[in-house]
Amino acid sequence: MRNVWRLALLLSACAEVGPECVPADPAPVIGVAEGAFVSADGPVVPRAINSYPLLDHAGWDEWDDVASILDQARALGRPVIRTGAYMIGGRNPARLRDERGALREEGLARLDRILAMAAERDVQLLLITANHWGDYGGAPAVVEAVAPGEGLPVEAFYTDARAIAHQQDYLTALASHVNLENGRRYADDPTIFAWELVNEA
């Protein structure tokens, strides 16, 4: 129940604080109707795997590893991969935000390439935009970026107006970003199966 409360709080905050979290865009490629995923062709039952290291591999130019993961997912009949799109801080060149929370173009370029490689293989990605835990930065890094030195707990990610606004800005920037590899705006890219707001909230 606590997880549902946190998600509801973040969603309501997105609706009430600052600009919209995600810019207006056309009808989604995949939607939800009566509790099920649907497309224009009918019901969709996603067959997926979880692979956290895609962005990590991309950061170290391990593109063969990225290709291998995408190819294996396709070969296993699991053409949807759940993976992180939230790396913040640290040394990896693919980190999407620096320690202050500013967006990094180099990280976005790496994510662009991952999405382009996935599209070439008819693989979709479910992008996780934050992690409750500190792995790859996660919510604790967002809290520290907006409230440096205040020692706030991770729960401030869900309750502090600065953290909420910061995450809204990040979601808007991601959804609005145009992939340099293929010219697709992320919000319109059918390679992105779905967005997950927070891992293990």
JSON list of N, CA and C in Angstrom, two decimals, residues 2-73:
[
{"chain": "A", "resi": 2, "resn": "ARG", "atom": "N", "xyz": [2.01, 1.20, 0.72]},
{"chain": "A", "resi": 2, "resn": "ARG", "atom": "CA", "xyz": [2.90, 2.35, 0.77]},
{"chain": "A", "resi": 2, "resn": "ARG", "atom": "C", "xyz": [3.40, 2.71, -0.63]},
{"chain": "A", "resi": 3, "resn": "ASN", "atom": "N", "xyz": [3.70, 1.68, -1.44]},
{"chain": "A", "resi": 3, "resn": "ASN", "atom": "CA", "xyz": [4.17, 1.93, -2.80]},
{"chain": "A", "resi": 3, "resn": "ASN", "atom": "C", "xyz": [3.11, 2.62, -3.64]},
{"chain": "A", "resi": 4, "resn": "VAL", "atom": "N", "xyz": [1.87, 2.19, -3.51]},
{"chain": "A", "resi": 4, "resn": "VAL", "atom": "CA", "xyz": [0.77, 2.80, -4.25]},
{"chain": "A", "resi": 4, "resn": "VAL", "atom": "C", "xyz": [0.60, 4.25, -3.82]},
{"chain": "A", "resi": 5, "resn": "TRP", "atom": "N", "xyz": [0.72, 4.50, -2.50]},
{"chain": "A", "resi": 5, "resn": "TRP", "atom": "CA", "xyz": [0.59, 5.86, -1.98]},
{"chain": "A", "resi": 5, "resn": "TRP", "atom": "C", "xyz": [1.67, 6.76, -2.57]},
{"chain": "A", "resi": 6, "resn": "ARG", "atom": "N", "xyz": [2.92, 6.27, -2.62]},
{"chain": "A", "resi": 6, "resn": "ARG", "atom": "CA", "xyz": [4.01, 7.08, -3.16]},
{"chain": "A", "resi": 6, "resn": "ARG", "atom": "C", "xyz": [3.79, 7.40, -4.64]},
{"chain": "A", "resi": 7, "resn": "LEU", "atom": "N", "xyz": [3.37, 6.39, -5.41]},
{"chain": "A", "resi": 7, "resn": "LEU", "atom": "CA", "xyz": [3.13, 6.62, -6.82]},
{"chain": "A", "resi": 7, "resn": "LEU", "atom": "C", "xyz": [1.99, 7.62, -7.01]},
{"chain": "A", "resi": 8, "resn": "ALA", "atom": "N", "xyz": [0.93, 7.46, -6.24]},
{"chain": "A", "resi": 8, "resn": "ALA", "atom": "CA", "xyz": [-0.21, 8.38, -6.34]},
{"chain": "A", "resi": 8, "resn": "ALA", "atom": "C", "xyz": [0.22, 9.80, -5.97]},
{"chain": "A", "resi": 9, "resn": "LEU", "atom": "N", "xyz": [1.07, 9.92, -4.94]},
{"chain": "A", "resi": 9, "resn": "LEU", "atom": "CA", "xyz": [1.56, 11.23, -4.52]},
{"chain": "A", "resi": 9, "resn": "LEU", "atom": "C", "xyz": [2.38, 11.87, -5.64]},
{"chain": "A", "resi": 10, "resn": "LEU", "atom": "N", "xyz": [3.27, 11.10, -6.24]},
{"chain": "A", "resi": 10, "resn": "LEU", "atom": "CA", "xyz": [4.09, 11.65, -7.32]},
{"chain": "A", "resi": 10, "resn": "LEU", "atom": "C", "xyz": [3.23, 12.04, -8.51]},
{"chain": "A", "resi": 11, "resn": "LEU", "atom": "N", "xyz": [2.26, 11.21, -8.86]},
{"chain": "A", "resi": 11, "resn": "LEU", "atom": "CA", "xyz": [1.39, 11.52, -9.98]},
{"chain": "A", "resi": 11, "resn": "LEU", "atom": "C", "xyz": [0.55, 12.77, -9.71]},
{"chain": "A", "resi": 12, "resn": "SER", "atom": "N", "xyz": [0.02, 12.88, -8.49]},
{"chain": "A", "resi": 12, "resn": "SER", "atom": "CA", "xyz": [-0.78, 14.06, -8.18]},
{"chain": "A", "resi": 12, "resn": "SER", "atom": "C", "xyz": [0.11, 15.30, -8.14]},
{"chain": "A", "resi": 13, "resn": "ALA", "atom": "N", "xyz": [1.34, 15.14, -7.68]},
{"chain": "A", "resi": 13, "resn": "ALA", "atom": "CA", "xyz": [2.26, 16.27, -7.67]},
{"chain": "A", "resi": 13, "resn": "ALA", "atom": "C", "xyz": [2.57, 16.72, -9.09]},
{"chain": "A", "resi": 14, "resn": "CYS", "atom": "N", "xyz": [2.71, 15.77, -10.00]},
{"chain": "A", "resi": 14, "resn": "CYS", "atom": "CA", "xyz": [2.97, 16.12, -11.39]},
{"chain": "A", "resi": 14, "resn": "CYS", "atom": "C", "xyz": [1.83, 16.95, -11.95]},
{"chain": "A", "resi": 15, "resn": "ALA", "atom": "N", "xyz": [0.62, 16.66, -11.51]},
{"chain": "A", "resi": 15, "resn": "ALA", "atom": "CA", "xyz": [-0.54, 17.38, -12.02]},
{"chain": "A", "resi": 15, "resn": "ALA", "atom": "C", "xyz": [-0.67, 18.76, -11.39]},
{"chain": "A", "resi": 16, "resn": "GLU", "atom": "N", "xyz": [-0.10, 18.95, -10.19]},
{"chain": "A", "resi": 16, "resn": "GLU", "atom": "CA", "xyz": [-0.34, 20.18, -9.45]},
{"chain": "A", "resi": 16, "resn": "GLU", "atom": "C", "xyz": [0.84, 21.13, -9.37]},
{"chain": "A", "resi": 17, "resn": "VAL", "atom": "N", "xyz": [2.06, 20.65, -9.53]},
{"chain": "A", "resi": 17, "resn": "VAL", "atom": "CA", "xyz": [3.23, 21.50, -9.35]},
{"chain": "A", "resi": 17, "resn": "VAL", "atom": "C", "xyz": [3.85, 21.82, -10.70]},
{"chain": "A", "resi": 18, "resn": "GLY", "atom": "N", "xyz": [3.94, 23.08, -11.06]},
{"chain": "A", "resi": 18, "resn": "GLY", "atom": "CA", "xyz": [4.64, 23.48, -12.27]},
{"chain": "A", "resi": 18, "resn": "GLY", "atom": "C", "xyz": [3.95, 23.03, -13.54]},
{"chain": "A", "resi": 19, "resn": "PRO", "atom": "N", "xyz": [4.73, 23.00, -14.64]},
{"chain": "A", "resi": 19, "resn": "PRO", "atom": "CA", "xyz": [4.17, 22.60, -15.94]},
{"chain": "A", "resi": 19, "resn": "PRO", "atom": "C", "xyz": [3.87, 21.11, -15.98]},
{"chain": "A", "resi": 20, "resn": "GLU", "atom": "N", "xyz": [3.20, 20.71, -17.02]},
{"chain": "A", "resi": 20, "resn": "GLU", "atom": "CA", "xyz": [2.87, 19.29, -17.17]},
{"chain": "A", "resi": 20, "resn": "GLU", "atom": "C", "xyz": [4.14, 18.46, -17.13]},
{"chain": "A", "resi": 21, "resn": "CYS", "atom": "N", "xyz": [4.02, 17.23, -16.60]},
{"chain": "A", "resi": 21, "resn": "CYS", "atom": "CA", "xyz": [5.18, 16.33, -16.55]},
{"chain": "A", "resi": 21, "resn": "CYS", "atom": "C", "xyz": [5.58, 15.88, -17.94]},
{"chain": "A", "resi": 22, "resn": "VAL", "atom": "N", "xyz": [4.61, 15.64, -18.79]},
{"chain": "A", "resi": 22, "resn": "VAL", "atom": "CA", "xyz": [4.88, 15.16, -20.13]},
{"chain": "A", "resi": 22, "resn": "VAL", "atom": "C", "xyz": [4.13, 16.05, -21.10]},
{"chain": "A", "resi": 23, "resn": "PRO", "atom": "N", "xyz": [4.79, 16.54, -22.12]},
{"chain": "A", "resi": 23, "resn": "PRO", "atom": "CA", "xyz": [4.10, 17.41, -23.07]},
{"chain": "A", "resi": 23, "resn": "PRO", "atom": "C", "xyz": [2.97, 16.68, -23.78]},
{"chain": "A", "resi": 24, "resn": "ALA", "atom": "N", "xyz": [1.99, 17.45, -24.25]},
{"chain": "A", "resi": 24, "resn": "ALA", "atom": "CA", "xyz": [0.88, 16.85, -24.99]},
{"chain": "A", "resi": 24, "resn": "ALA", "atom": "C", "xyz": [1.43, 16.18, -26.24]},
{"chain": "A", "resi": 25, "resn": "ASP", "atom": "N", "xyz": [0.91, 15.02, -26.55]},
{"chain": "A", "resi": 25, "resn": "ASP", "atom": "CA", "xyz": [1.35, 14.31, -27.74]},
{"chain": "A", "resi": 25, "resn": "ASP", "atom": "C", "xyz": [0.19, 13.48, -28.28]},
{"chain": "A", "resi": 26, "resn": "PRO", "atom": "N", "xyz": [0.36, 12.91, -29.46]},
{"chain": "A", "resi": 26, "resn": "PRO", "atom": "CA", "xyz": [-0.73, 12.14, -30.05]},
{"chain": "A", "resi": 26, "resn": "PRO", "atom": "C", "xyz": [-1.06, 10.91, -29.21]},
{"chain": "A", "resi": 27, "resn": "ALA", "atom": "N", "xyz": [-2.15, 10.25, -29.57]},
{"chain": "A", "resi": 27, "resn": "ALA", "atom": "CA", "xyz": [-2.56, 9.04, -28.86]},
{"chain": "A", "resi": 27, "resn": "ALA", "atom": "C", "xyz": [-1.39, 8.06, -28.79]},
{"chain": "A", "resi": 28, "resn": "PRO", "atom": "N", "xyz": [-1.22, 7.39, -27.66]},
{"chain": "A", "resi": 28, "resn": "PRO", "atom": "CA", "xyz": [-0.08, 6.47, -27.51]},
{"chain": "A", "resi": 28, "resn": "PRO", "atom": "C", "xyz": [-0.18, 5.27, -28.44]},
{"chain": "A", "resi": 29, "resn": "VAL", "atom": "N", "xyz": [0.98, 4.74, -28.79]},
{"chain": "A", "resi": 29, "resn": "VAL", "atom": "CA", "xyz": [1.03, 3.53, -29.60]},
{"chain": "A", "resi": 29, "resn": "VAL", "atom": "C", "xyz": [0.45, 2.37, -28.79]},
{"chain": "A", "resi": 30, "resn": "ILE", "atom": "N", "xyz": [0.83, 2.30, -27.52]},
{"chain": "A", "resi": 30, "resn": "ILE", "atom": "CA", "xyz": [0.28, 1.31, -26.60]},
{"chain": "A", "resi": 30, "resn": "ILE", "atom": "C", "xyz": [-0.52, 2.07, -25.56]},
{"chain": "A", "resi": 31, "resn": "GLY", "atom": "N", "xyz": [-1.74, 1.65, -25.31]},
{"chain": "A", "resi": 31, "resn": "GLY", "atom": "CA", "xyz": [-2.58, 2.29, -24.31]},
{"chain": "A", "resi": 31, "resn": "GLY", "atom": "C", "xyz": [-3.05, 1.28, -23.29]},
{"chain": "A", "resi": 32, "resn": "VAL", "atom": "N", "xyz": [-3.89, 1.73, -22.39]},
{"chain": "A", "resi": 32, "resn": "VAL", "atom": "CA", "xyz": [-4.47, 0.86, -21.37]},
{"chain": "A", "resi": 32, "resn": "VAL", "atom": "C", "xyz": [-5.98, 1.02, -21.44]},
{"chain": "A", "resi": 33, "resn": "ALA", "atom": "N", "xyz": [-6.67, -0.10, -21.52]},
{"chain": "A", "resi": 33, "resn": "ALA", "atom": "CA", "xyz": [-8.13, -0.10, -21.52]},
{"chain": "A", "resi": 33, "resn": "ALA", "atom": "C", "xyz": [-8.62, -1.27, -20.68]},
{"chain": "A", "resi": 34, "resn": "GLU", "atom": "N", "xyz": [-9.48, -0.96, -19.73]},
{"chain": "A", "resi": 34, "resn": "GLU", "atom": "CA", "xyz": [-10.04, -1.98, -18.85]},
{"chain": "A", "resi": 34, "resn": "GLU", "atom": "C", "xyz": [-8.96, -2.85, -18.21]},
{"chain": "A", "resi": 35, "resn": "GLY", "atom": "N", "xyz": [-7.87, -2.19, -17.79]},
{"chain": "A", "resi": 35, "resn": "GLY", "atom": "CA", "xyz": [-6.81, -2.88, -17.06]},
{"chain": "A", "resi": 35, "resn": "GLY", "atom": "C", "xyz": [-5.87, -3.70, -17.92]},
{"chain": "A", "resi": 36, "resn": "ALA", "atom": "N", "xyz": [-5.92, -3.55, -19.24]},
{"chain": "A", "resi": 36, "resn": "ALA", "atom": "CA", "xyz": [-5.05, -4.32, -20.13]},
{"chain": "A", "resi": 36, "resn": "ALA", "atom": "C", "xyz": [-4.36, -3.39, -21.12]},
{"chain": "A", "resi": 37, "resn": "PHE", "atom": "N", "xyz": [-3.17, -3.79, -21.56]},
{"chain": "A", "resi": 37, "resn": "PHE", "atom": "CA", "xyz": [-2.48, -3.05, -22.62]},
{"chain": "A", "resi": 37, "resn": "PHE", "atom": "C", "xyz": [-3.19, -3.32, -23.94]},
{"chain": "A", "resi": 38, "resn": "VAL", "atom": "N", "xyz": [-3.34, -2.26, -24.74]},
{"chain": "A", "resi": 38, "resn": "VAL", "atom": "CA", "xyz": [-3.98, -2.41, -26.05]},
{"chain": "A", "resi": 38, "resn": "VAL", "atom": "C", "xyz": [-3.24, -1.54, -27.07]},
{"chain": "A", "resi": 39, "resn": "SER", "atom": "N", "xyz": [-3.35, -1.95, -28.33]},
{"chain": "A", "resi": 39, "resn": "SER", "atom": "CA", "xyz": [-2.86, -1.14, -29.44]},
{"chain": "A", "resi": 39, "resn": "SER", "atom": "C", "xyz": [-4.00, -1.02, -30.44]},
{"chain": "A", "resi": 40, "resn": "ALA", "atom": "N", "xyz": [-3.75, -0.38, -31.55]},
{"chain": "A", "resi": 40, "resn": "ALA", "atom": "CA", "xyz": [-4.78, -0.26, -32.58]},
{"chain": "A", "resi": 40, "resn": "ALA", "atom": "C", "xyz": [-5.19, -1.63, -33.10]},
{"chain": "A", "resi": 41, "resn": "ASP", "atom": "N", "xyz": [-4.30, -2.62, -32.95]},
{"chain": "A", "resi": 41, "resn": "ASP", "atom": "CA", "xyz": [-4.57, -3.97, -33.43]},
{"chain": "A", "resi": 41, "resn": "ASP", "atom": "C", "xyz": [-5.27, -4.86, -32.42]},
{"chain": "A", "resi": 42, "resn": "GLY", "atom": "N", "xyz": [-5.45, -4.39, -31.19]},
{"chain": "A", "resi": 42, "resn": "GLY", "atom": "CA", "xyz": [-6.11, -5.18, -30.16]},
{"chain": "A", "resi": 42, "resn": "GLY", "atom": "C", "xyz": [-5.26, -5.33, -28.92]},
{"chain": "A", "resi": 43, "resn": "PRO", "atom": "N", "xyz": [-5.56, -6.34, -28.06]},
{"chain": "A", "resi": 43, "resn": "PRO", "atom": "CA", "xyz": [-4.83, -6.54, -26.81]},
{"chain": "A", "resi": 43, "resn": "PRO", "atom": "C", "xyz": [-3.34, -6.82, -27.05]},
{"chain": "A", "resi": 44, "resn": "VAL", "atom": "N", "xyz": [-2.53, -6.33, -26.12]},
{"chain": "A", "resi": 44, "resn": "VAL", "atom": "CA", "xyz": [-1.09, -6.55, -26.18]},
{"chain": "A", "resi": 44, "resn": "VAL", "atom": "C", "xyz": [-0.66, -7.22, -24.88]},
{"chain": "A", "resi": 45, "resn": "VAL", "atom": "N", "xyz": [0.01, -8.35, -24.99]},
{"chain": "A", "resi": 45, "resn": "VAL", "atom": "CA", "xyz": [0.57, -9.03, -23.82]},
{"chain": "A", "resi": 45, "resn": "VAL", "atom": "C", "xyz": [2.09, -8.92, -23.93]},
{"chain": "A", "resi": 46, "resn": "PRO", "atom": "N", "xyz": [2.69, -8.00, -23.16]},
{"chain": "A", "resi": 46, "resn": "PRO", "atom": "CA", "xyz": [4.13, -7.83, -23.28]},
{"chain": "A", "resi": 46, "resn": "PRO", "atom": "C", "xyz": [4.89, -9.05, -22.76]},
{"chain": "A", "resi": 47, "resn": "ARG", "atom": "N", "xyz": [5.89, -9.45, -23.53]},
{"chain": "A", "resi": 47, "resn": "ARG", "atom": "CA", "xyz": [6.81, -10.51, -23.11]},
{"chain": "A", "resi": 47, "resn": "ARG", "atom": "C", "xyz": [8.15, -9.83, -22.93]},
{"chain": "A", "resi": 48, "resn": "ALA", "atom": "N", "xyz": [8.59, -9.72, -21.70]},
{"chain": "A", "resi": 48, "resn": "ALA", "atom": "CA", "xyz": [9.72, -8.84, -21.42]},
{"chain": "A", "resi": 48, "resn": "ALA", "atom": "C", "xyz": [10.78, -9.49, -20.55]},
{"chain": "A", "resi": 49, "resn": "ILE", "atom": "N", "xyz": [11.96, -8.86, -20.57]},
{"chain": "A", "resi": 49, "resn": "ILE", "atom": "CA", "xyz": [13.03, -9.18, -19.64]},
{"chain": "A", "resi": 49, "resn": "ILE", "atom": "C", "xyz": [13.47, -7.89, -18.97]},
{"chain": "A", "resi": 50, "resn": "ASN", "atom": "N", "xyz": [14.24, -8.04, -17.91]},
{"chain": "A", "resi": 50, "resn": "ASN", "atom": "CA", "xyz": [14.79, -6.91, -17.17]},
{"chain": "A", "resi": 50, "resn": "ASN", "atom": "C", "xyz": [16.29, -6.87, -17.45]},
{"chain": "A", "resi": 51, "resn": "SER", "atom": "N", "xyz": [16.82, -5.72, -17.82]},
{"chain": "A", "resi": 51, "resn": "SER", "atom": "CA", "xyz": [18.26, -5.61, -18.06]},
{"chain": "A", "resi": 51, "resn": "SER", "atom": "C", "xyz": [18.74, -4.22, -17.66]},
{"chain": "A", "resi": 52, "resn": "TYR", "atom": "N", "xyz": [19.24, -4.13, -16.45]},
{"chain": "A", "resi": 52, "resn": "TYR", "atom": "CA", "xyz": [19.74, -2.84, -15.97]},
{"chain": "A", "resi": 52, "resn": "TYR", "atom": "C", "xyz": [20.98, -2.34, -16.68]},
{"chain": "A", "resi": 53, "resn": "PRO", "atom": "N", "xyz": [21.89, -3.21, -17.14]},
{"chain": "A", "resi": 53, "resn": "PRO", "atom": "CA", "xyz": [23.18, -2.68, -17.58]},
{"chain": "A", "resi": 53, "resn": "PRO", "atom": "C", "xyz": [23.23, -2.04, -18.97]},
{"chain": "A", "resi": 54, "resn": "LEU", "atom": "N", "xyz": [22.13, -1.90, -19.68]},
{"chain": "A", "resi": 54, "resn": "LEU", "atom": "CA", "xyz": [22.21, -1.34, -21.04]},
{"chain": "A", "resi": 54, "resn": "LEU", "atom": "C", "xyz": [22.90, 0.02, -21.06]},
{"chain": "A", "resi": 55, "resn": "LEU", "atom": "N", "xyz": [22.44, 0.96, -20.25]},
{"chain": "A", "resi": 55, "resn": "LEU", "atom": "CA", "xyz": [23.03, 2.30, -20.25]},
{"chain": "A", "resi": 55, "resn": "LEU", "atom": "C", "xyz": [24.45, 2.27, -19.70]},
{"chain": "A", "resi": 56, "resn": "ASP", "atom": "N", "xyz": [24.70, 1.41, -18.73]},
{"chain": "A", "resi": 56, "resn": "ASP", "atom": "CA", "xyz": [26.03, 1.25, -18.17]},
{"chain": "A", "resi": 56, "resn": "ASP", "atom": "C", "xyz": [27.00, 0.78, -19.26]},
{"chain": "A", "resi": 57, "resn": "HIS", "atom": "N", "xyz": [26.62, -0.25, -20.02]},
{"chain": "A", "resi": 57, "resn": "HIS", "atom": "CA", "xyz": [27.46, -0.73, -21.13]},
{"chain": "A", "resi": 57, "resn": "HIS", "atom": "C", "xyz": [27.69, 0.38, -22.15]},
{"chain": "A", "resi": 58, "resn": "ALA", "atom": "N", "xyz": [26.63, 1.12, -22.48]},
{"chain": "A", "resi": 58, "resn": "ALA", "atom": "CA", "xyz": [26.74, 2.19, -23.47]},
{"chain": "A", "resi": 58, "resn": "ALA", "atom": "C", "xyz": [27.75, 3.24, -23.03]},
{"chain": "A", "resi": 59, "resn": "GLY", "atom": "N", "xyz": [27.77, 3.53, -21.74]},
{"chain": "A", "resi": 59, "resn": "GLY", "atom": "CA", "xyz": [28.68, 4.53, -21.21]},
{"chain": "A", "resi": 59, "resn": "GLY", "atom": "C", "xyz": [30.14, 4.18, -21.41]},
{"chain": "A", "resi": 60, "resn": "TRP", "atom": "N", "xyz": [30.44, 2.89, -21.36]},
{"chain": "A", "resi": 60, "resn": "TRP", "atom": "CA", "xyz": [31.82, 2.44, -21.51]},
{"chain": "A", "resi": 60, "resn": "TRP", "atom": "C", "xyz": [32.09, 1.97, -22.94]},
{"chain": "A", "resi": 61, "resn": "ASP", "atom": "N", "xyz": [31.23, 2.36, -23.88]},
{"chain": "A", "resi": 61, "resn": "ASP", "atom": "CA", "xyz": [31.37, 2.00, -25.30]},
{"chain": "A", "resi": 61, "resn": "ASP", "atom": "C", "xyz": [31.38, 0.48, -25.52]},
{"chain": "A", "resi": 62, "resn": "GLU", "atom": "N", "xyz": [30.66, -0.22, -24.70]},
{"chain": "A", "resi": 62, "resn": "GLU", "atom": "CA", "xyz": [30.53, -1.68, -24.85]},
{"chain": "A", "resi": 62, "resn": "GLU", "atom": "C", "xyz": [29.30, -1.98, -25.71]},
{"chain": "A", "resi": 63, "resn": "TRP", "atom": "N", "xyz": [29.34, -1.48, -26.95]},
{"chain": "A", "resi": 63, "resn": "TRP", "atom": "CA", "xyz": [28.18, -1.59, -27.83]},
{"chain": "A", "resi": 63, "resn": "TRP", "atom": "C", "xyz": [27.90, -3.02, -28.25]},
{"chain": "A", "resi": 64, "resn": "ASP", "atom": "N", "xyz": [28.93, -3.86, -28.30]},
{"chain": "A", "resi": 64, "resn": "ASP", "atom": "CA", "xyz": [28.70, -5.28, -28.61]},
{"chain": "A", "resi": 64, "resn": "ASP", "atom": "C", "xyz": [27.86, -5.93, -27.52]},
{"chain": "A", "resi": 65, "resn": "ASP", "atom": "N", "xyz": [28.09, -5.52, -26.26]},
{"chain": "A", "resi": 65, "resn": "ASP", "atom": "CA", "xyz": [27.28, -6.06, -25.16]},
{"chain": "A", "resi": 65, "resn": "ASP", "atom": "C", "xyz": [25.84, -5.58, -25.26]},
{"chain": "A", "resi": 66, "resn": "VAL", "atom": "N", "xyz": [25.65, -4.31, -25.62]},
{"chain": "A", "resi": 66, "resn": "VAL", "atom": "CA", "xyz": [24.30, -3.78, -25.80]},
{"chain": "A", "resi": 66, "resn": "VAL", "atom": "C", "xyz": [23.60, -4.58, -26.90]},
{"chain": "A", "resi": 67, "resn": "ALA", "atom": "N", "xyz": [24.28, -4.76, -28.03]},
{"chain": "A", "resi": 67, "resn": "ALA", "atom": "CA", "xyz": [23.70, -5.51, -29.16]},
{"chain": "A", "resi": 67, "resn": "ALA", "atom": "C", "xyz": [23.37, -6.93, -28.75]},
{"chain": "A", "resi": 68, "resn": "SER", "atom": "N", "xyz": [24.26, -7.55, -27.98]},
{"chain": "A", "resi": 68, "resn": "SER", "atom": "CA", "xyz": [24.03, -8.94, -27.54]},
{"chain": "A", "resi": 68, "resn": "SER", "atom": "C", "xyz": [22.78, -9.05, -26.67]},
{"chain": "A", "resi": 69, "resn": "ILE", "atom": "N", "xyz": [22.60, -8.11, -25.75]},
{"chain": "A", "resi": 69, "resn": "ILE", "atom": "CA", "xyz": [21.42, -8.13, -24.88]},
{"chain": "A", "resi": 69, "resn": "ILE", "atom": "C", "xyz": [20.15, -7.97, -25.72]},
{"chain": "A", "resi": 70, "resn": "LEU", "atom": "N", "xyz": [20.17, -7.01, -26.64]},
{"chain": "A", "resi": 70, "resn": "LEU", "atom": "CA", "xyz": [19.00, -6.79, -27.50]},
{"chain": "A", "resi": 70, "resn": "LEU", "atom": "C", "xyz": [18.72, -8.03, -28.35]},
{"chain": "A", "resi": 71, "resn": "ASP", "atom": "N", "xyz": [19.77, -8.61, -28.93]},
{"chain": "A", "resi": 71, "resn": "ASP", "atom": "CA", "xyz": [19.60, -9.79, -29.78]},
{"chain": "A", "resi": 71, "resn": "ASP", "atom": "C", "xyz": [19.09, -10.98, -28.99]},
{"chain": "A", "resi": 72, "resn": "GLN", "atom": "N", "xyz": [19.63, -11.17, -27.78]},
{"chain": "A", "resi": 72, "resn": "GLN", "atom": "CA", "xyz": [19.19, -12.29, -26.94]},
{"chain": "A", "resi": 72, "resn": "GLN", "atom": "C", "xyz": [17.73, -12.14, -26.54]},
{"chain": "A", "resi": 73, "resn": "ALA", "atom": "N", "xyz": [17.33, -10.93, -26.20]},
{"chain": "A", "resi": 73, "resn": "ALA", "atom": "CA", "xyz": [15.93, -10.70, -25.84]},
{"chain": "A", "resi": 73, "resn": "ALA", "atom": "C", "xyz": [15.02, -11.08, -27.00]}
]
